[in-house]
mmCIF file of C-alpha atoms in Angstrom:
data_model
loop_
_atom_site.group_PDB
_atom_site.id
_atom_site.type_symbol
_atom_site.label_atom_id
_atom_site.label_comp_id
_atom_site.label_asym_id
_atom_site.label_seq_id
_atom_site.Cartn_x
_atom_site.Cartn_y
_atom_site.Cartn_z
ATOM 1 C CA MET A 450 -49.058 -41.324 16.149
ATOM 2 C CA ASN A 451 -47.788 -37.060 18.220
ATOM 3 C CA PHE A 452 -44.827 -37.930 18.743
ATOM 4 C CA GLN A 453 -43.472 -39.945 16.227
ATOM 5 C CA TYR A 454 -45.459 -36.173 14.219
ATOM 6 C CA SER A 455 -43.018 -33.489 16.807
ATOM 7 C CA LYS A 456 -40.097 -36.927 16.292
ATOM 8 C CA ILE A 457 -40.448 -35.653 12.205
ATOM 9 C CA ILE A 458 -41.002 -31.410 12.895
ATOM 10 C CA LEU A 459 -37.471 -31.474 15.198
ATOM 11 C CA LEU A 460 -35.103 -33.519 12.841
ATOM 12 C CA ALA A 461 -37.159 -30.771 10.262
ATOM 13 C CA ALA A 462 -35.546 -27.636 11.069
ATOM 14 C CA PHE A 463 -32.167 -29.445 12.872
ATOM 15 C CA LEU A 464 -31.518 -29.661 8.964
ATOM 16 C CA PHE A 465 -33.367 -26.603 7.624
ATOM 17 C CA PHE A 466 -30.819 -25.040 10.297
ATOM 18 C CA HIS A 467 -28.033 -26.219 9.707
ATOM 19 C CA THR A 468 -27.833 -26.768 5.959
ATOM 20 C CA SER A 469 -29.161 -22.515 5.973
ATOM 21 C CA HIS A 470 -25.570 -21.708 7.981
ATOM 22 C CA ALA A 471 -24.056 -24.386 5.401
ATOM 23 C CA GLN A 472 -24.435 -22.455 3.161
ATOM 24 C CA ASP A 473 -23.763 -19.217 5.062
ATOM 25 C CA ALA A 474 -21.086 -20.939 4.720
ATOM 26 C CA ILE A 475 -20.178 -21.561 0.884
ATOM 27 C CA ASP A 476 -21.616 -17.681 0.012
ATOM 28 C CA ALA A 477 -19.405 -15.356 3.220
ATOM 29 C CA PRO A 478 -16.650 -14.457 1.167
ATOM 30 C CA VAL A 479 -13.602 -16.571 2.253
ATOM 31 C CA LYS A 480 -10.440 -14.609 2.334
ATOM 32 C CA LYS A 481 -7.326 -16.449 0.100
ATOM 33 C CA PRO A 482 -3.902 -16.661 2.388
ATOM 34 C CA THR A 483 -0.998 -14.834 1.121
ATOM 35 C CA THR A 484 0.976 -15.410 -2.032
ATOM 36 C CA PRO A 485 4.798 -16.697 -1.148
ATOM 37 C CA LEU A 486 6.446 -13.792 -1.862
ATOM 38 C CA PHE A 487 4.675 -12.140 0.559
ATOM 39 C CA ALA A 488 4.636 -14.129 3.322
ATOM 40 C CA ASP A 489 8.212 -14.385 3.432
ATOM 41 C CA GLN A 490 9.362 -11.297 4.879
ATOM 42 C CA ASN A 491 13.470 -12.043 4.155
ATOM 43 C CA ILE A 492 15.178 -9.524 1.755
ATOM 44 C CA LEU A 493 14.896 -10.715 -1.264
ATOM 45 C CA PRO A 494 18.005 -10.072 -3.868
ATOM 46 C CA LEU A 495 17.308 -9.152 -7.340
ATOM 47 C CA LYS A 496 19.478 -8.493 -10.398
ATOM 48 C CA MET A 497 18.413 -5.920 -13.376
ATOM 49 C CA SER A 498 19.337 -4.897 -16.775
ATOM 50 C CA PHE A 499 17.638 -2.057 -19.511
ATOM 51 C CA SER A 500 18.105 1.032 -20.348
ATOM 52 C CA PRO A 501 15.182 3.151 -19.092
ATOM 53 C CA LYS A 502 15.422 5.376 -21.501
ATOM 54 C CA LYS A 503 14.282 2.462 -23.807
ATOM 55 C CA LEU A 504 12.430 2.099 -21.327
ATOM 56 C CA ARG A 505 10.076 5.138 -21.292
ATOM 57 C CA LYS A 506 10.583 5.103 -25.292
ATOM 58 C CA LEU A 507 9.184 2.034 -25.760
ATOM 59 C CA THR A 508 6.262 1.601 -23.248
ATOM 60 C CA ASN A 509 3.081 3.625 -22.038
ATOM 61 C CA ASP A 510 0.697 2.346 -19.041
ATOM 62 C CA SER A 511 -0.314 -0.548 -21.963
ATOM 63 C CA THR A 512 3.015 -1.936 -23.291
ATOM 64 C CA TYR A 513 5.030 -3.729 -22.534
ATOM 65 C CA MET A 514 8.165 -4.721 -23.014
ATOM 66 C CA PRO A 515 10.453 -8.519 -22.603
ATOM 67 C CA SER A 516 12.626 -8.461 -19.940
ATOM 68 C CA LYS A 517 14.175 -10.535 -17.544
ATOM 69 C CA ILE A 518 15.553 -10.264 -13.359
ATOM 70 C CA TRP A 519 17.737 -12.802 -11.372
ATOM 71 C CA TYR A 520 16.565 -13.072 -7.642
ATOM 72 C CA ALA A 521 18.206 -15.472 -5.333
ATOM 73 C CA GLU A 522 16.367 -17.202 -2.069
ATOM 74 C CA ALA A 523 19.817 -18.648 -0.769
ATOM 75 C CA PRO A 524 22.646 -16.768 -1.012
ATOM 76 C CA ASP A 525 24.665 -16.536 -4.457
ATOM 77 C CA GLU A 526 21.660 -18.857 -5.809
ATOM 78 C CA TRP A 527 20.225 -17.407 -8.464
ATOM 79 C CA LYS A 528 17.887 -18.450 -10.717
ATOM 80 C CA GLU A 529 16.625 -15.984 -13.658
ATOM 81 C CA LEU A 530 12.381 -14.862 -14.496
ATOM 82 C CA ASP A 531 11.552 -14.300 -17.845
ATOM 83 C CA LEU A 532 8.789 -11.599 -17.482
ATOM 84 C CA GLN A 533 7.523 -8.497 -18.770
ATOM 85 C CA VAL A 534 8.910 -4.571 -17.493
ATOM 86 C CA ARG A 535 6.838 -1.550 -18.489
ATOM 87 C CA VAL A 536 7.175 2.595 -17.427
ATOM 88 C CA ARG A 537 5.137 3.479 -14.586
ATOM 89 C CA GLY A 538 3.556 6.292 -12.342
ATOM 90 C CA ASN A 539 3.180 10.077 -12.995
ATOM 91 C CA PHE A 540 5.290 12.022 -11.707
ATOM 92 C CA ARG A 541 8.534 9.793 -10.408
ATOM 93 C CA LYS A 542 8.534 8.595 -14.912
ATOM 94 C CA ASN A 543 8.760 12.094 -15.857
ATOM 95 C CA ASN A 544 11.292 13.411 -12.754
ATOM 96 C CA CYS A 545 13.701 10.377 -11.591
ATOM 97 C CA TYR A 546 16.705 9.380 -13.001
ATOM 98 C CA PHE A 547 16.066 5.499 -11.726
ATOM 99 C CA THR A 548 12.600 4.395 -13.584
ATOM 100 C CA PRO A 549 9.382 2.601 -11.725
ATOM 101 C CA ILE A 550 8.730 -0.199 -13.514
ATOM 102 C CA LYS A 551 6.086 -2.875 -13.676
ATOM 103 C CA PHE A 552 6.615 -6.587 -14.070
ATOM 104 C CA LYS A 553 4.273 -8.641 -16.116
ATOM 105 C CA ILE A 554 5.088 -11.910 -15.239
ATOM 106 C CA LYS A 555 3.198 -15.221 -17.252
ATOM 107 C CA LYS A 556 1.859 -17.827 -15.682
ATOM 108 C CA LYS A 557 3.674 -20.829 -16.630
ATOM 109 C CA GLN A 558 6.921 -18.592 -15.733
ATOM 110 C CA ALA A 559 5.806 -18.390 -12.398
ATOM 111 C CA LYS A 560 4.826 -21.880 -11.657
ATOM 112 C CA GLY A 561 7.112 -23.537 -9.085
ATOM 113 C CA THR A 562 9.103 -20.353 -8.393
ATOM 114 C CA VAL A 563 8.513 -17.715 -5.219
ATOM 115 C CA PHE A 564 6.261 -15.748 -7.416
ATOM 116 C CA GLU A 565 3.461 -17.989 -8.040
ATOM 117 C CA GLY A 566 0.679 -16.895 -7.923
ATOM 118 C CA GLU A 567 1.346 -13.614 -9.058
ATOM 119 C CA LYS A 568 0.593 -11.335 -12.741
ATOM 120 C CA LEU A 569 1.974 -8.023 -11.767
ATOM 121 C CA LEU A 570 3.235 -6.010 -9.295
ATOM 122 C CA LYS A 571 4.808 -2.879 -8.652
ATOM 123 C CA LEU A 572 8.942 -2.457 -8.018
ATOM 124 C CA VAL A 573 9.528 1.058 -6.530
ATOM 125 C CA VAL A 574 12.784 2.477 -6.491
ATOM 126 C CA PRO A 575 14.768 5.321 -5.524
ATOM 127 C CA CYS A 576 13.938 8.142 -7.075
ATOM 128 C CA LEU A 577 17.296 10.365 -7.830
ATOM 129 C CA LYS A 578 20.821 9.279 -7.365
ATOM 130 C CA GLU A 579 21.530 11.339 -3.551
ATOM 131 C CA SER A 580 22.721 10.136 -0.850
ATOM 132 C CA VAL A 581 19.101 9.506 1.129
ATOM 133 C CA LYS A 582 17.797 7.673 -2.031
ATOM 134 C CA ASN A 583 17.933 4.349 -0.185
ATOM 135 C CA ASP A 584 16.546 6.096 3.941
ATOM 136 C CA ASN A 585 14.115 7.157 1.291
ATOM 137 C CA VAL A 586 12.519 4.121 -0.105
ATOM 138 C CA ILE A 587 13.006 2.350 3.284
ATOM 139 C CA LYS A 588 10.028 5.092 4.763
ATOM 140 C CA GLU A 589 8.291 4.791 2.453
ATOM 141 C CA LEU A 590 7.757 0.947 2.840
ATOM 142 C CA MET A 591 7.475 2.058 6.872
ATOM 143 C CA ALA A 592 3.892 3.399 5.995
ATOM 144 C CA TYR A 593 3.058 0.503 4.280
ATOM 145 C CA LYS A 594 4.324 -1.604 7.235
ATOM 146 C CA ILE A 595 1.756 1.093 9.149
ATOM 147 C CA TYR A 596 -0.848 1.446 6.900
ATOM 148 C CA GLU A 597 -0.916 -2.954 7.200
ATOM 149 C CA LEU A 598 -1.400 -3.342 11.156
ATOM 150 C CA ILE A 599 -4.112 -0.666 10.890
ATOM 151 C CA SER A 600 -6.532 -2.124 7.726
ATOM 152 C CA PRO A 601 -7.411 -5.981 7.057
ATOM 153 C CA TYR A 602 -7.383 -4.281 3.432
ATOM 154 C CA HIS A 603 -3.694 -2.709 2.190
ATOM 155 C CA PHE A 604 -1.589 -3.820 0.247
ATOM 156 C CA LYS A 605 1.203 -6.417 0.811
ATOM 157 C CA THR A 606 5.017 -5.232 0.324
ATOM 158 C CA ARG A 607 7.978 -7.290 0.359
ATOM 159 C CA MET A 608 12.001 -5.364 0.813
ATOM 160 C CA VAL A 609 14.269 -6.068 -2.065
ATOM 161 C CA ASP A 610 17.539 -5.489 -2.687
ATOM 162 C CA ILE A 611 18.657 -4.049 -6.700
ATOM 163 C CA GLU A 612 21.812 -4.374 -8.883
ATOM 164 C CA PHE A 613 20.712 -2.281 -11.744
ATOM 165 C CA GLU A 614 22.441 -2.871 -14.170
ATOM 166 C CA ASP A 615 21.690 0.396 -16.214
ATOM 167 C CA VAL A 616 22.475 -0.436 -20.177
ATOM 168 C CA LYS A 617 23.020 2.291 -21.989
ATOM 169 C CA THR A 618 25.347 3.095 -25.487
ATOM 170 C CA LYS A 619 29.050 3.554 -24.581
ATOM 171 C CA ARG A 620 29.323 1.746 -20.588
ATOM 172 C CA SER A 621 26.826 0.875 -18.880
ATOM 173 C CA VAL A 622 26.728 1.689 -15.454
ATOM 174 C CA VAL A 623 25.312 -0.943 -12.057
ATOM 175 C CA HIS A 624 23.888 1.233 -8.722
ATOM 176 C CA ASN A 625 23.039 -0.551 -5.930
ATOM 177 C CA ILE A 626 19.728 0.468 -5.007
ATOM 178 C CA LYS A 627 17.096 -0.596 -1.875
ATOM 179 C CA GLY A 628 12.976 -1.375 -3.402
ATOM 180 C CA PHE A 629 10.877 -2.884 -2.586
ATOM 181 C CA LEU A 630 8.012 -5.279 -4.812
ATOM 182 C CA ILE A 631 4.352 -4.041 -4.180
ATOM 183 C CA GLU A 632 1.083 -6.969 -4.659
ATOM 184 C CA ASP A 633 -1.122 -6.461 -7.588
ATOM 185 C CA ASP A 634 -4.762 -4.119 -6.517
ATOM 186 C CA LYS A 635 -6.618 -7.096 -8.090
ATOM 187 C CA SER A 636 -4.437 -9.714 -5.403
ATOM 188 C CA VAL A 637 -6.006 -6.982 -2.584
ATOM 189 C CA ALA A 638 -9.592 -7.559 -3.395
ATOM 190 C CA LYS A 639 -9.126 -11.475 -4.404
ATOM 191 C CA ARG A 640 -7.627 -11.952 -0.645
ATOM 192 C CA HIS A 641 -10.586 -10.188 0.669
ATOM 193 C CA GLY A 642 -13.104 -11.976 -1.605
ATOM 194 C CA GLY A 643 -14.021 -8.767 -3.304
ATOM 195 C CA LYS A 644 -13.747 -6.840 -6.785
ATOM 196 C CA VAL A 645 -11.581 -3.963 -7.737
ATOM 197 C CA SER A 646 -14.187 -0.799 -9.216
ATOM 198 C CA LYS A 647 -13.436 1.560 -11.921
ATOM 199 C CA ARG A 648 -17.012 3.094 -10.689
ATOM 200 C CA PRO A 649 -17.255 7.291 -9.680
ATOM 201 C CA ILE A 650 -17.865 7.083 -6.385
ATOM 202 C CA PRO A 651 -18.916 10.173 -3.996
ATOM 203 C CA PRO A 652 -16.888 10.247 -0.511
ATOM 204 C CA LEU A 653 -20.040 9.493 1.297
ATOM 205 C CA GLY A 654 -20.522 6.307 -0.049
ATOM 206 C CA TYR A 655 -17.572 5.063 0.894
ATOM 207 C CA ASP A 656 -16.872 3.440 4.436
ATOM 208 C CA PRO A 657 -16.954 5.066 7.096
ATOM 209 C CA ASN A 658 -15.413 3.991 9.014
ATOM 210 C CA GLU A 659 -12.350 2.941 6.630
ATOM 211 C CA CYS A 660 -12.045 6.051 5.022
ATOM 212 C CA VAL A 661 -11.860 7.313 8.264
ATOM 213 C CA ARG A 662 -9.734 5.214 9.050
ATOM 214 C CA ASN A 663 -7.497 5.764 6.233
ATOM 215 C CA ALA A 664 -8.147 9.792 6.344
ATOM 216 C CA MET A 665 -6.454 9.652 9.223
ATOM 217 C CA PHE A 666 -3.143 7.032 8.479
ATOM 218 C CA GLN A 667 -3.119 10.272 5.866
ATOM 219 C CA PHE A 668 -2.952 12.195 8.491
ATOM 220 C CA MET A 669 -0.345 10.107 10.281
ATOM 221 C CA ILE A 670 2.163 9.865 7.642
ATOM 222 C CA GLY A 671 1.679 13.852 6.701
ATOM 223 C CA ASN A 672 0.573 13.135 3.309
ATOM 224 C CA THR A 673 -2.041 15.402 1.585
ATOM 225 C CA ASP A 674 -1.074 13.416 -2.114
ATOM 226 C CA TRP A 675 -4.366 11.899 -2.696
ATOM 227 C CA SER A 676 -7.751 12.286 -3.019
ATOM 228 C CA ALA A 677 -11.008 10.403 -2.194
ATOM 229 C CA THR A 678 -13.030 11.951 -4.587
ATOM 230 C CA TYR A 679 -11.158 11.418 -7.648
ATOM 231 C CA GLN A 680 -9.993 7.855 -5.764
ATOM 232 C CA HIS A 681 -6.292 9.671 -6.555
ATOM 233 C CA ASN A 682 -3.576 7.198 -5.641
ATOM 234 C CA MET A 683 -6.099 5.070 -4.041
ATOM 235 C CA LYS A 684 -7.245 1.601 -5.130
ATOM 236 C CA LEU A 685 -11.436 0.973 -5.075
ATOM 237 C CA MET A 686 -12.722 -1.907 -3.785
ATOM 238 C CA PHE A 687 -16.108 -3.279 -3.151
ATOM 239 C CA VAL A 688 -15.984 -6.007 -0.467
ATOM 240 C CA ASP A 689 -18.166 -7.685 1.592
ATOM 241 C CA LYS A 690 -21.355 -5.054 -0.076
ATOM 242 C CA ARG A 691 -18.950 -2.012 0.945
ATOM 243 C CA PHE A 692 -17.416 0.642 -1.039
ATOM 244 C CA ILE A 693 -13.510 0.759 0.629
ATOM 245 C CA LEU A 694 -10.346 2.948 -0.752
ATOM 246 C CA VAL A 695 -7.182 1.524 -0.690
ATOM 247 C CA PRO A 696 -4.567 4.245 -0.367
ATOM 248 C CA TYR A 697 -0.304 3.234 -2.096
ATOM 249 C CA ASP A 698 2.615 5.882 -3.062
ATOM 250 C CA PHE A 699 3.507 7.943 -0.220
ATOM 251 C CA ASP A 700 7.417 8.860 -1.647
ATOM 252 C CA MET A 701 5.957 13.211 -1.412
ATOM 253 C CA ALA A 702 4.747 12.103 2.825
ATOM 254 C CA GLY A 703 6.347 14.391 5.415
ATOM 255 C CA LEU A 704 7.383 10.951 6.699
ATOM 256 C CA VAL A 705 9.129 10.378 3.834
ATOM 257 C CA ASN A 706 10.699 14.019 3.009
ATOM 258 C CA SER A 707 12.094 12.810 0.208
ATOM 259 C CA SER A 708 13.724 16.893 -1.430
ATOM 260 C CA TYR A 709 10.910 16.598 -4.235
ATOM 261 C CA ALA A 710 8.395 16.176 -2.334
ATOM 262 C CA VAL A 711 5.308 19.357 -2.802
ATOM 263 C CA VAL A 712 2.705 19.593 -0.947
ATOM 264 C CA SER A 713 -0.295 18.083 -2.797
ATOM 265 C CA GLN A 714 -2.667 20.604 -5.607
ATOM 266 C CA VAL A 715 -4.898 17.061 -6.607
ATOM 267 C CA ARG A 716 -7.294 19.169 -9.247
ATOM 268 C CA GLY A 717 -5.678 22.957 -9.116
ATOM 269 C CA ASN A 718 -6.648 22.791 -5.533
ATOM 270 C CA GLN A 719 -3.924 24.796 -3.641
ATOM 271 C CA LEU A 720 -4.267 23.695 0.518
ATOM 272 C CA PRO A 721 -3.268 25.909 3.681
ATOM 273 C CA ILE A 722 0.569 24.863 3.781
ATOM 274 C CA ASP A 723 3.639 24.862 1.965
ATOM 275 C CA ASP A 724 5.540 22.187 3.557
ATOM 276 C CA VAL A 725 4.871 18.519 3.513
ATOM 277 C CA LYS A 726 6.738 18.302 7.083
ATOM 278 C CA GLN A 727 3.490 19.901 8.107
ATOM 279 C CA ARG A 728 -0.083 17.505 8.599
ATOM 280 C CA LEU A 729 -3.333 18.569 6.851
ATOM 281 C CA PHE A 730 -5.675 16.244 7.920
ATOM 282 C CA VAL A 731 -7.523 16.150 4.492
ATOM 283 C CA GLY A 732 -10.429 13.375 5.624
ATOM 284 C CA TYR A 733 -13.680 13.927 4.932
ATOM 285 C CA GLN A 734 -16.646 14.544 7.497
ATOM 286 C CA ARG A 735 -18.371 11.755 9.181
ATOM 287 C CA ASP A 736 -19.849 11.122 12.573
ATOM 288 C CA ASP A 737 -18.057 12.527 16.039
ATOM 289 C CA ALA A 738 -18.124 8.789 17.025
ATOM 290 C CA ILE A 739 -16.475 7.545 14.886
ATOM 291 C CA PHE A 740 -12.921 8.894 14.410
ATOM 292 C CA HIS A 741 -13.837 8.801 18.064
ATOM 293 C CA ALA A 742 -13.838 5.056 17.212
ATOM 294 C CA ASN A 743 -10.089 4.958 15.291
ATOM 295 C CA LYS A 744 -8.770 7.256 18.210
ATOM 296 C CA GLU A 745 -9.012 4.360 20.155
ATOM 297 C CA MET A 746 -7.858 2.344 18.070
ATOM 298 C CA TYR A 747 -4.905 3.947 16.780
ATOM 299 C CA LEU A 748 -3.692 4.347 20.014
ATOM 300 C CA ALA A 749 -3.958 0.426 20.952
ATOM 301 C CA LYS A 750 -2.042 0.497 18.227
ATOM 302 C CA ARG A 751 0.258 2.745 19.570
ATOM 303 C CA GLN A 752 3.572 0.254 20.952
ATOM 304 C CA GLU A 753 3.028 -2.741 17.659
ATOM 305 C CA ILE A 754 3.397 -0.166 15.161
ATOM 306 C CA PHE A 755 6.557 0.911 16.472
ATOM 307 C CA GLU A 756 6.890 -2.414 17.375
ATOM 308 C CA ALA A 757 7.015 -3.446 14.044
ATOM 309 C CA LEU A 758 8.956 -0.480 12.667
ATOM 310 C CA GLU A 759 12.511 -0.681 15.223
ATOM 311 C CA PRO A 760 14.164 -3.837 12.270
ATOM 312 C CA PHE A 761 14.510 -0.898 9.909
ATOM 313 C CA GLU A 762 17.226 0.512 11.366
ATOM 314 C CA ALA A 763 19.478 -1.522 10.332
ATOM 315 C CA TYR A 764 18.894 -0.763 6.647
ATOM 316 C CA PHE A 765 18.990 2.397 6.570
ATOM 317 C CA GLU A 766 22.916 4.184 6.017
ATOM 318 C CA ASN A 767 22.641 7.209 7.866
ATOM 319 C CA LYS A 768 20.399 6.870 11.525
ATOM 320 C CA ARG A 769 19.846 10.105 12.140
ATOM 321 C CA SER A 770 17.417 10.387 9.187
ATOM 322 C CA TYR A 771 15.131 6.447 11.324
ATOM 323 C CA LYS A 772 15.593 9.328 14.478
ATOM 324 C CA ALA A 773 13.387 11.603 12.867
ATOM 325 C CA ALA A 774 10.965 9.370 11.007
ATOM 326 C CA ILE A 775 10.128 8.840 14.133
ATOM 327 C CA ASP A 776 9.448 11.291 16.010
ATOM 328 C CA TYR A 777 7.228 12.495 13.458
ATOM 329 C CA LEU A 778 5.420 9.287 14.154
ATOM 330 C CA HIS A 779 5.293 10.043 17.935
ATOM 331 C CA GLU A 780 4.363 13.400 17.052
ATOM 332 C CA PHE A 781 0.549 12.094 15.302
ATOM 333 C CA TYR A 782 0.495 10.854 18.420
ATOM 334 C CA ASP A 783 1.338 14.243 21.016
ATOM 335 C CA VAL A 784 -2.272 15.433 17.952
ATOM 336 C CA LEU A 785 -4.581 11.885 19.381
ATOM 337 C CA ASN A 786 -3.466 12.589 23.085
ATOM 338 C CA ASN A 787 -4.861 16.149 23.653
ATOM 339 C CA GLU A 788 -8.470 15.882 23.029
ATOM 340 C CA LYS A 789 -8.038 19.890 22.013
ATOM 341 C CA ARG A 790 -5.410 19.307 19.932
ATOM 342 C CA PHE A 791 -7.704 16.225 17.863
ATOM 343 C CA GLU A 792 -10.712 18.333 17.588
ATOM 344 C CA ARG A 793 -8.474 21.392 16.210
ATOM 345 C CA ASP A 794 -6.495 18.895 13.344
ATOM 346 C CA ILE A 795 -9.056 16.178 12.857
ATOM 347 C CA ILE A 796 -13.157 17.113 14.003
ATOM 348 C CA ALA A 797 -13.118 20.903 13.394
ATOM 349 C CA ARG A 798 -11.004 20.249 10.068
ATOM 350 C CA ALA A 799 -13.174 16.954 8.537
ATOM 351 C CA LYS A 800 -16.383 19.185 9.323
ATOM 352 C CA LYS A 801 -14.855 22.384 7.133
ATOM 353 C CA HIS A 802 -12.724 19.825 4.006
ATOM 354 C CA LYS A 803 -15.156 19.548 0.727
ATOM 355 C CA GLN A 804 -12.886 16.701 -0.325
#
């Protein structure tokens, strides 16, 4: 009798253990696969035709207008996609010749195409009609690709070659420009089983490791046009009971060094630098151990990062521009490899900074 009772107890324990772990597996957020558009990293040729002037006049953050794009997954095999477009951005919308835009795609239109699974997409294009316009776009794309290696919480991107017809009353003008697509923030959150949040969070409420990782990345690319306090150029996500900031919009960074870039003055805060190529750490104070752990992570990723950037050289019209960008990134590693500079330029700066 005791033997039979012991068997029952063991069986109950076995079932409890395995069913509880099965429930844990069910409850745990499942990482979603990358959509077809971003799983393929070959350059996607696009054709667009619209009037930027009309786009600025008729659309805003909530109003779209109907349009079309043409895309080619194979040479000279163009396919048409109906969608809606609107103007986006703040600085670029008001100061750039090429209008930054956002696509809105209906599910039935995307079905069976490379855009299946995409509802909203950003398209980054050059700002001005200048000789370095395409190279600047590629450098900004490189920043996104770096962060993709640094943090699992990043925006997926894909380079595009664009034949853009600027529709004018008398005579249309065609521009051949580089650009890249960026996935929607909800897609990032969904991929990690989380949600996009609009809550105002005090800086110390963010996940400390991701916060330092993010801030060190901004220092790496020489970007001050962001703020954790005001969630400026940041998307807030709630993943695994943590608040995580995901950065975007790097055209003001020293890495890009665009002709229109200026040192950021978020909410009127004047920073003690006067050139975007000057690095300034604007992260928030955390435990020193977190900074050192992230320093080691960045050092361990160094070779992988530079190897990932090598293929981009082929897309530059001015190879010196690529070399300057790579040299600029090496300067970041000079700081990490010098303990005194690391303490002075990053840790000590964070202790003084009230972001």
